[in-house]
XYZ file of C-alpha atoms in Angstrom:
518
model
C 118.792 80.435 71.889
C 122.569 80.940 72.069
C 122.124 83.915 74.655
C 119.710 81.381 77.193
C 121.210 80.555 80.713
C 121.316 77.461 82.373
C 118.735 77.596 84.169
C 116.470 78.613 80.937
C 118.221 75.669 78.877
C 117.592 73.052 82.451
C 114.257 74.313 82.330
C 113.857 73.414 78.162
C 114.920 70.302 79.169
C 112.863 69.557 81.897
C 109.891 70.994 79.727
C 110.481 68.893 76.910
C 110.730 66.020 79.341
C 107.560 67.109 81.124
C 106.025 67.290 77.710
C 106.601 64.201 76.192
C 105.735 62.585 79.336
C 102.508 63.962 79.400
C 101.715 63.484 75.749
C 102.336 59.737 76.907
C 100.516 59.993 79.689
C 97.760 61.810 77.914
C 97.819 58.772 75.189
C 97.677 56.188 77.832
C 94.863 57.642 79.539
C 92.899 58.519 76.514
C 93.510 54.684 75.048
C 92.782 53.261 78.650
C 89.164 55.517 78.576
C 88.482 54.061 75.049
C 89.276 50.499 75.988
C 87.169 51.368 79.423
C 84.205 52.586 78.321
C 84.046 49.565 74.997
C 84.468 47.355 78.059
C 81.472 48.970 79.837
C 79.132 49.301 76.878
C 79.780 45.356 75.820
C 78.968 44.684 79.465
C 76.193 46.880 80.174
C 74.046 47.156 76.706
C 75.201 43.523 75.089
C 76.332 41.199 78.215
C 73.997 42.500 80.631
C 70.914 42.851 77.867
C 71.979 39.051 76.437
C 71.534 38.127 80.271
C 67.833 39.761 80.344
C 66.870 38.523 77.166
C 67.579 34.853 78.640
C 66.030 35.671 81.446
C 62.626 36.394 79.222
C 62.787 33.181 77.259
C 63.405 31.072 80.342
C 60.343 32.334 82.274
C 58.104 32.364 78.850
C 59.251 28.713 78.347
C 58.580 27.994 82.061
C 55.532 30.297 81.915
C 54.056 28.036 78.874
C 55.621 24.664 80.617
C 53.766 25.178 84.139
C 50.158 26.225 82.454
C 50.782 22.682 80.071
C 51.115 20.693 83.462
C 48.858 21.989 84.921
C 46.188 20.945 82.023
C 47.994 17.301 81.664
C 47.932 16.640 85.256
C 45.676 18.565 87.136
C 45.859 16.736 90.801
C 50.029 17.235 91.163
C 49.907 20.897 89.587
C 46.472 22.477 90.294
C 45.336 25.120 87.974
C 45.475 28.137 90.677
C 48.923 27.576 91.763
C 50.337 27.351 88.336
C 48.575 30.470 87.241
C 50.484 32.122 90.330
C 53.157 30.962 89.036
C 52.951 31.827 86.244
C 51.846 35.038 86.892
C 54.884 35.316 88.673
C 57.410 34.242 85.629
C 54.886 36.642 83.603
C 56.113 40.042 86.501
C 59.565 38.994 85.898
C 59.480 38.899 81.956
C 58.151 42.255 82.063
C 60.696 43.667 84.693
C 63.633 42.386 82.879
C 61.918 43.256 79.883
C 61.450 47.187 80.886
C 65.120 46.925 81.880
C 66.070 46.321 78.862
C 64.091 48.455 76.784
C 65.874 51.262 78.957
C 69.631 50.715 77.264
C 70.531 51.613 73.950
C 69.174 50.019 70.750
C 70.690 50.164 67.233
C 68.195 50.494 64.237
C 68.661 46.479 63.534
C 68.342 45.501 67.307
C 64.902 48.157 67.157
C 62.974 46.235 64.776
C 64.049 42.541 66.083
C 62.887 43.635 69.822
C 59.555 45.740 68.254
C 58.477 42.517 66.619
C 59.334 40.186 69.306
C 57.113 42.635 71.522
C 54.555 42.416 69.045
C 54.698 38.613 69.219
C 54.549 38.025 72.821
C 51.600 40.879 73.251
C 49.669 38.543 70.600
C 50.706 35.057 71.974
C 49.584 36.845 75.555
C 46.194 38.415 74.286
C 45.846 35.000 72.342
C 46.746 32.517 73.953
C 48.645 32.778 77.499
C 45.618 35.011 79.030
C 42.758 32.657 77.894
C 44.208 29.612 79.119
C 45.015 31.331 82.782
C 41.627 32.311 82.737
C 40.414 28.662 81.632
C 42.398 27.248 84.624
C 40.740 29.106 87.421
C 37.614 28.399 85.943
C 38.434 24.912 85.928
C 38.031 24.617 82.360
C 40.931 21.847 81.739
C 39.893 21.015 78.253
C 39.741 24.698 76.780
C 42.787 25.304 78.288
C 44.611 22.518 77.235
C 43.256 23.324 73.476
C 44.420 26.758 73.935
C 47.643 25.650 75.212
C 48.337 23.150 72.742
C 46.813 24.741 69.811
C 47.655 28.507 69.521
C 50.173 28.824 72.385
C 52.054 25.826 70.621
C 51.453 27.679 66.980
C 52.974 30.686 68.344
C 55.193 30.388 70.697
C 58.380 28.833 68.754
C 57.998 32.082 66.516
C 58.291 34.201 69.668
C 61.281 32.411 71.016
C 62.916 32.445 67.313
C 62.770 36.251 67.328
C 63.724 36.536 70.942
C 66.729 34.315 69.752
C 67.376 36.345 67.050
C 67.257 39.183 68.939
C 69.791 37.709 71.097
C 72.130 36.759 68.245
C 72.211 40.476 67.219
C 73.671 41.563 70.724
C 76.147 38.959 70.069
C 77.220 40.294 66.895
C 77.219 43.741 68.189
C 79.423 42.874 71.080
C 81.736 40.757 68.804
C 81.547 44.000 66.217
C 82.184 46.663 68.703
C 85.119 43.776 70.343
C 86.732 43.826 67.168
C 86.180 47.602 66.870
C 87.801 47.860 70.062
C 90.718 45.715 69.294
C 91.587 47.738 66.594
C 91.072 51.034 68.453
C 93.099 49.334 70.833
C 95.999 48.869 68.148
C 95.572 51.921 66.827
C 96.191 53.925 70.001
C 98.768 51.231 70.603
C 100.761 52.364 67.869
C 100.225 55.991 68.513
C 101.331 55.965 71.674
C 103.959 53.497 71.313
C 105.066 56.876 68.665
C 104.491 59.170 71.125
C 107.154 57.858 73.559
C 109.508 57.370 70.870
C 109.185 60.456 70.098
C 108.935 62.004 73.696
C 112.461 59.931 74.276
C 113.690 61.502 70.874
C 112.959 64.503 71.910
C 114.084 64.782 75.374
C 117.550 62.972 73.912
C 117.771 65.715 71.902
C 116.808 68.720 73.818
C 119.833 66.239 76.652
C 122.424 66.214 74.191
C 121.860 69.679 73.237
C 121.394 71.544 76.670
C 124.611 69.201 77.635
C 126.637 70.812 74.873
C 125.545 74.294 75.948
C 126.568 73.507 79.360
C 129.853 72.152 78.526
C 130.595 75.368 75.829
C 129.639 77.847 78.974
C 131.667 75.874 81.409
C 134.733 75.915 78.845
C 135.389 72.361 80.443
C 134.299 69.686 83.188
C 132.656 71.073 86.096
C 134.831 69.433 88.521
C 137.992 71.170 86.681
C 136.323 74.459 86.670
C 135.345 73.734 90.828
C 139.013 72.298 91.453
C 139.981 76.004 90.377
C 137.449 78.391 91.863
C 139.024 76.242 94.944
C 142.024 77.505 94.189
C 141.709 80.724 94.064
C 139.299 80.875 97.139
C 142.400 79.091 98.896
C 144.497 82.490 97.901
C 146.553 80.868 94.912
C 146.143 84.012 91.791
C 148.993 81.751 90.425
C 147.100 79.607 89.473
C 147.389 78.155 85.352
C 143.905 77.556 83.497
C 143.400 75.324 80.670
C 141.569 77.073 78.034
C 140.388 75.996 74.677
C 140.711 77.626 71.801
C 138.656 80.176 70.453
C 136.948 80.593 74.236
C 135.822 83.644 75.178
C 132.353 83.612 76.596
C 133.198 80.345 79.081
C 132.903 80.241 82.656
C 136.853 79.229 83.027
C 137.343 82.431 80.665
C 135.770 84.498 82.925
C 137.692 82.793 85.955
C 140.501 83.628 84.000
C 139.707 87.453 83.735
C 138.855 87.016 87.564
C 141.955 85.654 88.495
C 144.116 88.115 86.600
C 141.770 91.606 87.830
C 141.751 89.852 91.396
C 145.915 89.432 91.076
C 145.637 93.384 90.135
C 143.431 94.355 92.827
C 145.284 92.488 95.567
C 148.691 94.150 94.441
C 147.551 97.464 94.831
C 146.344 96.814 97.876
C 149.121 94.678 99.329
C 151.406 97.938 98.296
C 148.015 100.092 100.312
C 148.130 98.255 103.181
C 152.051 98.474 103.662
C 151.643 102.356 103.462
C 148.322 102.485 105.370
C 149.840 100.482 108.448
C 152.910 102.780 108.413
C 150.199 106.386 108.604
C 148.388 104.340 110.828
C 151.352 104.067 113.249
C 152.231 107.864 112.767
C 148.642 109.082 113.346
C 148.419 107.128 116.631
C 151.653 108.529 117.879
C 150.106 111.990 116.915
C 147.086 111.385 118.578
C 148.882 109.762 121.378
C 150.856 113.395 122.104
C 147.765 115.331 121.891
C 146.099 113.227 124.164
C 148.120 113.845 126.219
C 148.388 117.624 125.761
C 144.575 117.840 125.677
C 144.457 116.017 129.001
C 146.992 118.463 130.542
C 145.072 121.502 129.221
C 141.916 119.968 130.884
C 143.458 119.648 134.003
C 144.103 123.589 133.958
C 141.130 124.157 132.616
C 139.374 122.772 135.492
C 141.739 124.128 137.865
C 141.462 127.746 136.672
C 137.048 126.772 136.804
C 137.459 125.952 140.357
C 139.684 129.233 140.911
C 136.877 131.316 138.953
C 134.244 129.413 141.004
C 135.611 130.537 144.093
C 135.797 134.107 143.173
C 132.669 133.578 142.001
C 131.444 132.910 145.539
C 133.309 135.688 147.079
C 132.220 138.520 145.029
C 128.250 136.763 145.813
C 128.934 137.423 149.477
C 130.539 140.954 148.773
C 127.589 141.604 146.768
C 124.787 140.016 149.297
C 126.759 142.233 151.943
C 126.507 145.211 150.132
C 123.043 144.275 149.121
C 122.275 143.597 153.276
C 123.952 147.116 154.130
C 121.981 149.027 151.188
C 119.009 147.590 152.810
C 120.100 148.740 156.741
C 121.074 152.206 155.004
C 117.518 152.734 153.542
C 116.218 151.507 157.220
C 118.377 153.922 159.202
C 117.412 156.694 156.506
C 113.926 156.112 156.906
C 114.466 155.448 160.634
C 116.489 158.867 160.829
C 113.581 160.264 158.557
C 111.069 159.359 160.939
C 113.079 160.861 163.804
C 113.447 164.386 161.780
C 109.476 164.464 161.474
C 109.049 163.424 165.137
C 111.304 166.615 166.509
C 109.653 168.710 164.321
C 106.534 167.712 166.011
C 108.211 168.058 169.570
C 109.509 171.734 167.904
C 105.771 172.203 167.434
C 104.481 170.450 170.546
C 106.813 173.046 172.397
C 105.945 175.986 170.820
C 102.353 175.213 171.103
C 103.413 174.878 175.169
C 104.944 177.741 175.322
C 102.064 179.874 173.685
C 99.810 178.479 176.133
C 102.674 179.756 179.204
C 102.008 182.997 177.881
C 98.090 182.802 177.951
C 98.221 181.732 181.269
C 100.867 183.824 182.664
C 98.079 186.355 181.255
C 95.149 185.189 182.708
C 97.211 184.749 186.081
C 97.709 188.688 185.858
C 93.991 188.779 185.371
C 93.454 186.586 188.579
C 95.768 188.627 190.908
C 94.102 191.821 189.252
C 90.829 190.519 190.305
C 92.481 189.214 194.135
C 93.682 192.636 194.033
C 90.204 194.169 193.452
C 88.382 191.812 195.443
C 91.122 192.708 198.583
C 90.086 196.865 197.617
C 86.468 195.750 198.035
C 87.242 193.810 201.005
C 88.863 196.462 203.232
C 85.865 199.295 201.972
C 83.361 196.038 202.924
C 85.099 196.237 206.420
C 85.020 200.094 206.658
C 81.503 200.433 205.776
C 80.575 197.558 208.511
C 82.275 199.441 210.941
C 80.549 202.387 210.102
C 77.439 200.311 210.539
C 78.440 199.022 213.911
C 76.618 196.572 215.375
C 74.059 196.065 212.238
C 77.027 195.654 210.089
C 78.538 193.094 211.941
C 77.608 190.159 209.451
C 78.693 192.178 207.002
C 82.106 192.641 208.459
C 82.461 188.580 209.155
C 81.859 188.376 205.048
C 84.699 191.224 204.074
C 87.314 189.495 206.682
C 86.464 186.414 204.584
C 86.396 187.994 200.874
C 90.211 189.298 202.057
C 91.728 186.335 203.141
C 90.277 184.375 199.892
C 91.368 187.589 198.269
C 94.628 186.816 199.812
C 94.981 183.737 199.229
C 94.094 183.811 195.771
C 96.886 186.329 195.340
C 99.142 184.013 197.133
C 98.714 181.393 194.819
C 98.681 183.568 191.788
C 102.206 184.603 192.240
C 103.247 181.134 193.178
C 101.247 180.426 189.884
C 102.926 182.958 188.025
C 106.721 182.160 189.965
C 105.907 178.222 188.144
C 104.755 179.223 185.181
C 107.505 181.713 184.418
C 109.743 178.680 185.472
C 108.266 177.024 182.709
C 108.440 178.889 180.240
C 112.639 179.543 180.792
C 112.006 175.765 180.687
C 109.638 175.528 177.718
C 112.203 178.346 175.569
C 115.530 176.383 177.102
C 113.815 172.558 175.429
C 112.403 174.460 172.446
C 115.625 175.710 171.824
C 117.069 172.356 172.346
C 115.017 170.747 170.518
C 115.647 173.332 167.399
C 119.202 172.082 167.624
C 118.436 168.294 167.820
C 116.215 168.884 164.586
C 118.843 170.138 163.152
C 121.526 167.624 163.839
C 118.627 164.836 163.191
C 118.388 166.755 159.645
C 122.071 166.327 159.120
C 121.958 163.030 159.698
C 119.075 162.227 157.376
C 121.035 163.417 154.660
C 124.133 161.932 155.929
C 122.152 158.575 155.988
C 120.504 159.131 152.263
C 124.145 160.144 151.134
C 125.299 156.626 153.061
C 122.215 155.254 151.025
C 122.946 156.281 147.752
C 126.849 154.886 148.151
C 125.933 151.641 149.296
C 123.118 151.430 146.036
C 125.915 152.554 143.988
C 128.229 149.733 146.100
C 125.977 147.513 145.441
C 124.949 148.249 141.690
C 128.706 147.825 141.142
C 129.002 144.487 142.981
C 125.757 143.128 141.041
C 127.481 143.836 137.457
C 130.773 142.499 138.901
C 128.997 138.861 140.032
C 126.873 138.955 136.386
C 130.486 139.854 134.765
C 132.405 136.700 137.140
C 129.465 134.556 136.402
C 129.625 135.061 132.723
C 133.281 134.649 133.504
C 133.005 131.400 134.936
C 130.193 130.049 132.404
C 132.356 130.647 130.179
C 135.446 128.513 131.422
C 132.900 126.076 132.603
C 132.325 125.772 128.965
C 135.628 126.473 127.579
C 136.482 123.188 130.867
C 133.325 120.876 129.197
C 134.496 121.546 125.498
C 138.394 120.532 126.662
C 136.827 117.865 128.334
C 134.763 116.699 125.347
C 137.955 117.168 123.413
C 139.955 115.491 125.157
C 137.430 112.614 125.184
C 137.346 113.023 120.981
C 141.108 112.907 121.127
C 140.776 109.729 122.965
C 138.621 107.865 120.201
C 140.553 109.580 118.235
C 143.237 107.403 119.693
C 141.441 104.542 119.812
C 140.367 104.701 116.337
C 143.997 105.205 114.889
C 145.253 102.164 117.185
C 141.752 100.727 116.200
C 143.303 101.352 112.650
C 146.371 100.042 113.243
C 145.501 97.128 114.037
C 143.116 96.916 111.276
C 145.777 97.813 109.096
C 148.240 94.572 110.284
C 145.431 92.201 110.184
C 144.775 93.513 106.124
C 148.250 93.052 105.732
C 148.389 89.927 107.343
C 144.888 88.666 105.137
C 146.022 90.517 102.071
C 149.547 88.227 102.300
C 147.542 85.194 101.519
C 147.151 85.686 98.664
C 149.801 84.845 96.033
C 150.626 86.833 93.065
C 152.911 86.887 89.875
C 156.240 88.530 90.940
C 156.159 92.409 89.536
């Protein structure tokens, strides 16, 4: 109990409240259902059952009272009509009667209703029946004996039980009245203890949760407020009334919080001072190698730019060396070709001059055979004129075989005169040509040699562009982390004027606050 907080002791309080509220409540409702239902059960099984009971003797009175008159004076009240009628009161005696007979009897009320039952059923059967039955005959003067001999015997004994029977729901209702009274009282009192005791209580449980609230405020609330104020407003100076013995209070503990807050803003007034005065240096630090980092940059990018040019130059030197490798290889290949096609004219030429010779051979055969034929000719021409005139024919034919003879000898030396011509001609180009196969040889290999230099060239050139390029990636680099340094130097910067700042602004917050002297 000592160790519950306020909320836990409001809570008590408001429970006990609740509590004794509802026991009241509870009492009140409980009393006001008791007083209810007495009220309902005088009203619906004495009140309402006193109301039907009347309600039977008036129409068994008036039943009785319209079958006399209509026996004493027949002409104004004529025996049909008054047995309607009383027929009629007869349906509404047993309605209310059956109504009744439906609600709750005690033992006493039992036997009175049971004989008055009994009693009407007999003064019916009797009495009641015969003379309704005498009337609609007609039969005035057995119905008026009836009438005024056993309905008259009987019928005061009916109505004294029916009265009797309504006396007892009297004294029932008066009984359960005066049993309700004192239920009434009873609960009366009991709730009337309830409350006082509900009020005790919750004065109690008040007084006591008000003393626990006032031990773990150590004093008024407003006092303990008018200081957390205080020291909200900056004042650690600030004097608190304690009481003595107190050392679980809320003002004790804004006592401890007071003095641990005057600590803690000390140090950090004598922080702050030193913090602003790094934060000044740093800046100034960072300031220089800002600036230093920015001037490296510069260079940086200058020398990229420098390394980017070269870059481009040594691409051309090497697509130039690349370009002439390539023409090399064509003019080797070209020159290649070249060396193969002499060697075919060295060939070609050979094969020409070969075929000089065979015909320069089978022109000797031709002027041997001119030479013959011209033999054959002139003995053709001696034997025809040996002949004479038979042989004239003869003759004609040899003077013709000689000149073709001749002429075929002619030609063969002009023949032979052109071909030997050609083949000086044929042995001047096929020596020629030798030569030029040669010098086309030398410079195939001249052109392979010019070949192999330029690959070399350009070989050398490629690794020199892959070497400039790795170069220049790597100032490129070397340029992007300056630049990203210098950019980190510049938050840098920013963060120790950020700081700075920061710094002044704690100082100026911290200096709100006032502390004991050291």
């Amino acid at each position: 109990m000592a160790n519950l907080s306020v909320k836990a002791q409001l809570a008590l309080l408001a429970s006990g409240l609740a509590t004794a509220m509802l026991a009241t409540c509870a009492s009140g409702l409980y009393a006001l259902s008791t007083t209810g239902e007495a009220l309902r059960t005088v009203y619906e099984d004495r009140t309402v059952c006193i109301q039907q009971l009347s309600t039977v003797s008036d129409s068994l009175r008036d039943e009785a009272m319209l079958l006399s008159r209509a026996t004493l004076d027949p002409a104004q009240f004529p025996g049909k009509s008054a047995v309607d009628q009383s027929l009629q009161h007869r349906a509404v005696l047993d309605g209310q009667w059956k109504t009744y007979a439906a609600t709750y009897w005690t033992p006493d009320e039992k036997v009175l209703a049971d004989a008055f039952h009994e009693a009407y059923l007999a003064l019916e059967q009797d009495g009641l029946a015969p003379a309704r039955d005498a009337l609609l005959s007609g039969d005035l003067a057995t119905a008026g004996k009836t009438l005024h001999g056993r309905v008259d015997a009987r019928l005061p004994d009916t109505l004294a039980r029916l009265d009797r029977l309504r006396k007892l729901q009297v004294d029932v209702a008066a009984s359960e009245y005066q049993a309700s009274r004192q239920r009434y009282a009873l609960l009366l009192r009991v709730l009337v203890g309830i409350a006082t005791a509900g009020l005790a209580l919750g004065a109690g449980i008040a007084v006591w949760t008000g003393r626990r609230l006032y031990a773990a405020l150590g004093g008024e609330p407003f006092y303990a407020a008018q200081v957390v104020r205080r020291i909200a407003d900056g004042d650690l100076t600030v004097t608190v009334d304690l009481k003595q013995e107190d050392s679980s209070s809320l003002l004790h503990s804004i006592v401890g919080m007071r003095d641990h807050l005057s600590t803690i803003v000390s140090g950090i007034k004598r922080s702050s001072h030193s913090i602003a005065t790094a934060a000044d240096q740093i800046s100034q630090g960072n300031a220089n190698l800002s600036q230093r980092t920015e001037e490296q940059a510069a260079s940086l990018e200058e020398t990229a730019a420098s390394m980017e040019e070269l870059t481009a130059t040594v691409r051309e030197n090497t697509n130039s060396a690349l370009l002439g490798r390539d023409i090399a290889n064509t003019a080797s290949s070209a020159a290649a070709r070249g060396g193969e096609a002499v060697s075919r004219v060295v060939e070609t030429m050979n094969g020409i001059a070969d075929s000089s010779a065979q015909v320069a051979d089978i022109v000797g055969i031709i002027d041997g055979l001119a030479f013959q034929t011209h033999i054959l000719s002139l003995n053709a021409a001696v034997e025809a004129a040996r002949a004479g005139e038979h042989g004239r024919g003869f003759a004609v034919v040899a003077s013709e075989v000689r000149s073709l003879a001749q002429r075929s000898a002619v030609a063969a030396r002009d023949i032979r005169a052109l071909i030997d011509v050609s083949i000086e001609r044929v042995q001047a180009g096929s020596s020629m040509v030798d030569e030029a196969g040669a010098t086309i040889q030398g410079v195939v290999t001249a052109v392979q040699d010019v070949s192999g230099v330029m690959s070399g060239i350009s070989a050398a050139s490629q690794e020199q562009s892959s070497g400039i390029e790795q170069v220049n990636r790597a100032v490129t680099q070397m340029d992007q982390v300056t630049q990203e340094n210098a950019a980190l130097v510049e938050q840098c910067a920013a963060a120790s004027r950020s700081l700075a700042e920061q710094a002044t602004l704690l100082r100026t917050a911290v200096d709100v606050f006032r502390v004991e002297a050291a």
